Short mmCIF file of C-alpha atoms (C1' of nucleotides) in Angstrom, two decimals:
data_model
loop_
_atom_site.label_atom_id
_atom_site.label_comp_id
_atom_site.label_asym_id
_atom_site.label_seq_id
_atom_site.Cartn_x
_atom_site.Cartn_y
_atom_site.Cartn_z
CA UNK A 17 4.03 -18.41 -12.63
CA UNK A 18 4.24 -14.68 -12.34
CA UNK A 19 5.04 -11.98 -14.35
CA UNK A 20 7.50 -9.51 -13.39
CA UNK A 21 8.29 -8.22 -17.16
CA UNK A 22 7.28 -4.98 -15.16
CA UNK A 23 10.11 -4.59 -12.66
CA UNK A 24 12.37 -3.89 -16.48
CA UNK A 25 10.33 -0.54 -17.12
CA UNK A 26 10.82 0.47 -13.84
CA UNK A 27 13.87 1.72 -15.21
CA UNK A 28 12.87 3.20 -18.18
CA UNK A 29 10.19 5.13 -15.83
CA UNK A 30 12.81 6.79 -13.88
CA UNK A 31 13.83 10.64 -15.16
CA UNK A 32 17.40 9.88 -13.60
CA UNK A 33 18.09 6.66 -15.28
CA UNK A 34 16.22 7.64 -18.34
CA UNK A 35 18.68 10.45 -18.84
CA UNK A 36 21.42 8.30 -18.35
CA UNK A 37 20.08 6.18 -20.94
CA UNK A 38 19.68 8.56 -23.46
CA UNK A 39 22.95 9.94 -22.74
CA UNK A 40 24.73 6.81 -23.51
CA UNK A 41 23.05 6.47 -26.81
CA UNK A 42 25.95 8.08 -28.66
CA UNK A 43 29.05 6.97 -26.91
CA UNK A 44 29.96 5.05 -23.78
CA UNK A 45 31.14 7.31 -20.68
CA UNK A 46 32.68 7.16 -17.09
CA UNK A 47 31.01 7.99 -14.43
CA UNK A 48 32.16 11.45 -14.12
CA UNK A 49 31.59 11.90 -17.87
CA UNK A 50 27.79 11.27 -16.85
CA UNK A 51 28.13 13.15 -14.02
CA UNK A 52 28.95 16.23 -15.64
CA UNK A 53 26.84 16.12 -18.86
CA UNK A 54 23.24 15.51 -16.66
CA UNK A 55 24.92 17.89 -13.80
CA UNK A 56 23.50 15.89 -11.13
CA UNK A 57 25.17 14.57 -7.75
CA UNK A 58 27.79 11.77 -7.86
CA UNK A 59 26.13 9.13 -5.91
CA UNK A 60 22.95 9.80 -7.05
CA UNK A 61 24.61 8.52 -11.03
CA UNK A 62 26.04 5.86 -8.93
CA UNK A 63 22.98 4.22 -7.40
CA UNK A 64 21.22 4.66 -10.70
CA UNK A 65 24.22 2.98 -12.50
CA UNK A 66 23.96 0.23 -10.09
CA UNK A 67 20.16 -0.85 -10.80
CA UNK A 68 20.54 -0.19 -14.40
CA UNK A 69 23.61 -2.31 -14.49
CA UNK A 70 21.85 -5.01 -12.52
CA UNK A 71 19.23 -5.27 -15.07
CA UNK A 72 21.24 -5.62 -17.96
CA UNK A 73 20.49 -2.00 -19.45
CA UNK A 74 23.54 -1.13 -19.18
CA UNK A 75 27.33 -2.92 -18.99
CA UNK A 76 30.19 -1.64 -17.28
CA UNK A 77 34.07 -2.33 -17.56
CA UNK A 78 36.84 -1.24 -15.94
CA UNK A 79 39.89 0.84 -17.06
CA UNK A 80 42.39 2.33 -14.42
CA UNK A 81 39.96 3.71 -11.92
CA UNK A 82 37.33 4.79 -14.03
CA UNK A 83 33.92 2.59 -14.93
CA UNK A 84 32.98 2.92 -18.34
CA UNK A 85 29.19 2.33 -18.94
CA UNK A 86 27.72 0.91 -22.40
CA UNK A 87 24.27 0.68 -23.60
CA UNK A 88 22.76 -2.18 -24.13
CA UNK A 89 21.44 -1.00 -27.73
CA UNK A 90 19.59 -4.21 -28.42
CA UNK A 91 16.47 -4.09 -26.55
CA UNK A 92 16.63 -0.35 -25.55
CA UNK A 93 17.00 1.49 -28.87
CA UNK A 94 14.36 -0.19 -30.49
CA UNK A 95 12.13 0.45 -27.39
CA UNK A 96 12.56 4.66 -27.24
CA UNK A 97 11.60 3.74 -31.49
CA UNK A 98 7.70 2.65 -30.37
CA UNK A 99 7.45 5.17 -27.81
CA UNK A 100 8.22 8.00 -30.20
CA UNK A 101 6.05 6.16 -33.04
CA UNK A 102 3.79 5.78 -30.09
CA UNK A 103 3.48 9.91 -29.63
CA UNK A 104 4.01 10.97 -32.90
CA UNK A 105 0.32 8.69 -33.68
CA UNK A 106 -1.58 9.77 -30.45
CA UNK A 107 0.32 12.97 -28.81
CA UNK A 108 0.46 15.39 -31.47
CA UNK A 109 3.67 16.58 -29.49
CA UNK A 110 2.23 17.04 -26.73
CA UNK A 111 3.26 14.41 -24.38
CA UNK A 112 6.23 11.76 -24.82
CA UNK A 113 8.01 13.94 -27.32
CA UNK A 114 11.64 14.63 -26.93
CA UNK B 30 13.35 20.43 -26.01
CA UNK B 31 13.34 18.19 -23.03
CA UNK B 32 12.66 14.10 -22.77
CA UNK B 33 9.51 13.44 -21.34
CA UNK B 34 9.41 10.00 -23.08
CA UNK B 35 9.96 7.87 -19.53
CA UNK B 36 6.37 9.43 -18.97
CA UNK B 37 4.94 6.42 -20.95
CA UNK B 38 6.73 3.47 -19.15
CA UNK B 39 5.63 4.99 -16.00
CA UNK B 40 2.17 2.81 -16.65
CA UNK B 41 4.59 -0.48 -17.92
CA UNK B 42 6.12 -0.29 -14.29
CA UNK B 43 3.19 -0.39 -12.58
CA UNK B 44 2.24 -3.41 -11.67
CA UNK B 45 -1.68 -3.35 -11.42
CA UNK B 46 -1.43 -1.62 -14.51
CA UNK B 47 0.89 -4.34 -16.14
CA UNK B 48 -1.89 -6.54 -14.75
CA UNK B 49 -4.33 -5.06 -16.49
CA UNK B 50 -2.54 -4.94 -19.75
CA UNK B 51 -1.69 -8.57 -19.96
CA UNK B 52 -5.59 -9.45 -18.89
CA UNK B 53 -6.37 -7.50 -22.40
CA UNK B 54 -3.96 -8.92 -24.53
CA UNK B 55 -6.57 -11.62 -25.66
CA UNK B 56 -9.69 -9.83 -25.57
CA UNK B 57 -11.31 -6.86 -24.53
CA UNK B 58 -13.01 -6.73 -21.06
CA UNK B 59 -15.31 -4.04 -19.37
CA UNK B 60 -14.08 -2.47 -15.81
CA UNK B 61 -16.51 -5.55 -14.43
CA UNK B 62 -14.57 -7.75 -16.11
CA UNK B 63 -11.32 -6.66 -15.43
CA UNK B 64 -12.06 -6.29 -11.20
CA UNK B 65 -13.05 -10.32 -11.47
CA UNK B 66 -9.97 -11.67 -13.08
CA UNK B 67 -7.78 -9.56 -10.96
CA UNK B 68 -9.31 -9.91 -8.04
CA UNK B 69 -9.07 -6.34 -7.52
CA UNK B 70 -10.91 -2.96 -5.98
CA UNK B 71 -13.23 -1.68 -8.51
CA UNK B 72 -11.98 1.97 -7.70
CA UNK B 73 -8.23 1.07 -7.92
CA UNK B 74 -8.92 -0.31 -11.45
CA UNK B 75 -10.65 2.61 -12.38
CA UNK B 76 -7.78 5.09 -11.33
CA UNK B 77 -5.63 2.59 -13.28
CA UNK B 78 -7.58 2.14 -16.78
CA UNK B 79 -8.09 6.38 -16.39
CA UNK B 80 -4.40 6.88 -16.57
CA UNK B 81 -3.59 4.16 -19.13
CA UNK B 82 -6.38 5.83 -21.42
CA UNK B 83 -4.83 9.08 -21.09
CA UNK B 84 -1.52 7.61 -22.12
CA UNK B 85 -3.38 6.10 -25.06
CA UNK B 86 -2.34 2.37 -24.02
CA UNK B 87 -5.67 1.70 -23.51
CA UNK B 88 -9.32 2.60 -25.55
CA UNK B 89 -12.56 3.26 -23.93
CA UNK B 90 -15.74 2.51 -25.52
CA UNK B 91 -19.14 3.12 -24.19
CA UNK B 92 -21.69 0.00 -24.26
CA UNK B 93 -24.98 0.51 -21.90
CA UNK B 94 -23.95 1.32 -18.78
CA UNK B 95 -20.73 -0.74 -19.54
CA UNK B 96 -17.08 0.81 -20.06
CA UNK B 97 -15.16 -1.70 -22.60
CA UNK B 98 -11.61 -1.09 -22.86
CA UNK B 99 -9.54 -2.56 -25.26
CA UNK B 100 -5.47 -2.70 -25.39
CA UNK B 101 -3.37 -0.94 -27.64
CA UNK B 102 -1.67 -3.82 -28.97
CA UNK B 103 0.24 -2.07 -31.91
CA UNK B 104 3.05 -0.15 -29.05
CA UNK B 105 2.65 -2.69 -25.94
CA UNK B 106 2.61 -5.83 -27.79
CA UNK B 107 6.11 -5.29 -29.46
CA UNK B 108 7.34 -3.86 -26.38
CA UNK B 109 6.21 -7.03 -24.05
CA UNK B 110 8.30 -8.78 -26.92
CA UNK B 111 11.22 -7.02 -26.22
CA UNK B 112 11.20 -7.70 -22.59
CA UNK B 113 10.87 -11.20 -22.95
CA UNK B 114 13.57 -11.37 -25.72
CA UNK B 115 15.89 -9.57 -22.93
CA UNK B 116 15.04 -11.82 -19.98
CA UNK B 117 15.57 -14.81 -21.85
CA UNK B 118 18.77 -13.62 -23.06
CA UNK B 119 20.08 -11.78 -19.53
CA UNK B 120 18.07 -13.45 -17.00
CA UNK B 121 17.94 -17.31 -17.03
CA UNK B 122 14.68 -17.22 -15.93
CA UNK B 123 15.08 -15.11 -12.74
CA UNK B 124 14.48 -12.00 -13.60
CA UNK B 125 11.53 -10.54 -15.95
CA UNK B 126 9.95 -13.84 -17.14
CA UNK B 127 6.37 -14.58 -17.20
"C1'" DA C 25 52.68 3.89 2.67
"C1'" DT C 26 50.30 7.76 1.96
"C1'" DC C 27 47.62 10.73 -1.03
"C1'" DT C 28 44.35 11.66 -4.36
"C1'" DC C 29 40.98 10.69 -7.78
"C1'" DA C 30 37.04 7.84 -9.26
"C1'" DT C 31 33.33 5.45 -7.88
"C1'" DA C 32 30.32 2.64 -4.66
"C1'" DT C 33 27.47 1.89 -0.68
"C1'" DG C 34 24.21 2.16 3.43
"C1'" DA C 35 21.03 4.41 6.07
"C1'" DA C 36 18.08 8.22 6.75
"C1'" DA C 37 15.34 11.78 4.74
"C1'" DA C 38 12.55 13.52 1.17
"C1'" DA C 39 9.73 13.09 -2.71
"C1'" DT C 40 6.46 10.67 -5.49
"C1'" DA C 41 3.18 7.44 -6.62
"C1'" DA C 42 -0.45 4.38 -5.60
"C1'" DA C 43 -4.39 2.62 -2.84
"C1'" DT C 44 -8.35 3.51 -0.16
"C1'" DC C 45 -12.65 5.37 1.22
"C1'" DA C 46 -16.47 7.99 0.62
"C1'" DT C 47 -19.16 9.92 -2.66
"C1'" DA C 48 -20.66 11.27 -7.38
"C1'" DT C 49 -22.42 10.42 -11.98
"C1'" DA C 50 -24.64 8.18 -15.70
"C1'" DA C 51 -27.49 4.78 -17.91
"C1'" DC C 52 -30.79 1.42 -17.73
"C1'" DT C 53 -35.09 -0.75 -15.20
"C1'" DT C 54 -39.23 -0.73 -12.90
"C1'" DA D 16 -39.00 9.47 -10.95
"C1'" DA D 17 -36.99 6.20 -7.80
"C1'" DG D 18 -34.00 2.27 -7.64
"C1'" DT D 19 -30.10 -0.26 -9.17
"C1'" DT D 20 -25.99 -1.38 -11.58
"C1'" DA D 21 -21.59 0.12 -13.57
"C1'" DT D 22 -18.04 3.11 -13.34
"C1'" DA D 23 -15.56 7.55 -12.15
"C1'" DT D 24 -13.58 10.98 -9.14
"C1'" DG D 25 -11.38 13.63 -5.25
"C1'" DA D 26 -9.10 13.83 -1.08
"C1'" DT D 27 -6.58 11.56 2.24
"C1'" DT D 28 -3.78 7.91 3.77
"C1'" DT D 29 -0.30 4.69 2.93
"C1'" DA D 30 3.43 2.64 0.48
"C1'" DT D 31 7.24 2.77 -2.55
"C1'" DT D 32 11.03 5.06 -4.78
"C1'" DT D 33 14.54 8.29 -5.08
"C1'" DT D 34 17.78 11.42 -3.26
"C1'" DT D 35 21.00 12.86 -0.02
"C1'" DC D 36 24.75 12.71 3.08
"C1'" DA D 37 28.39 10.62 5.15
"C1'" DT D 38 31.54 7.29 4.58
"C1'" DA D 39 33.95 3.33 2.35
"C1'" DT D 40 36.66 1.12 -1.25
"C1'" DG D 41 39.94 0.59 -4.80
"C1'" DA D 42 43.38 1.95 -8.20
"C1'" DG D 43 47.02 4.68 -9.59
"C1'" DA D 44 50.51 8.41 -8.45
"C1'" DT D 45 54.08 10.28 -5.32
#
DNA sequence: ATCTCATATGAAAAATAAATCATATAACTT
DNA sequence: AAGTTATATGATTTATTTTTCATATGAGAT
């Protein structure tokens, strides 16, 4: 039986998807919402969105023609906690601060 | 003040560097060691354990002519946790289960 | 029914990360 | 001090991921 608990930081390990991420810490947002905040290219949010989704990071729903994405606070939130416990113990704000 | 946290789960999404993790959880292991159980190239591992020490996910002591590294179980442990907790809630055993 | 806005998708290109190979170092043994 | 075992390192090759670009889809407005 293997173990593929790696393939979830994969995601976390990612500069695009980790912005989204911490972007949708405060409040859920549309696409273009995300778009505009991280100024990056549409359908580079979009593929992101799409592998983050598929994972369970994030949730989306519909309203009219926008996608609103949601954080999945649960196992997320708690992770960023150890990193930052994680640096604040070894990296002397050096390395994984934010 | 920029977000340089996915930096850590860089080595998480790794996979010979998972490997290596989970082979620690239940004791420590020299470089030896570690290339036996994983069936692995001795200079791959030691690429792998250099990086993971830098990150502070892994510690180093010296013993003879031996390198013994031992995990950092107070961050990864937790975080494996959390994974699991996820998969078995999102996944149904497909996606991140070990 | 056509237009426009919002977002998704596929394939190719570009960027990044990881593995390999050859070699170096360091400690113990003889 | 020469040999051997254990591990590290650097440079190159190879593999994997990510981005980009062009295009498609889908919903609401006109």
């Amino acid at each position: 039986m293997k173990n593929k608990s790696y393939n979830f930081f994969t995601h976390l390990a990612n500069p695009t998807k980790f912005k989204i991420i911490m972007a949708l810490r405060e409040k859920e947002l549309s696409v273009t919402e995300i778009i505009t905040e991280l100024k990056e290219e549409q359908s580079k949010i979009s593929h992101n969105l799409k592998s983050l989704t598929q994972c369970h990071i994030v949730e989306v729903k519909r309203v009219g023609k926008k996608r609103i994405y949601e954080l999945n606070k649960d196992t997320i939130l708690p992770m960023i906690e150890l990193v930052k416990k994680h640096a604040r113990k070894y990296c002397l704000g050096k390395c994984h601060k934010d």
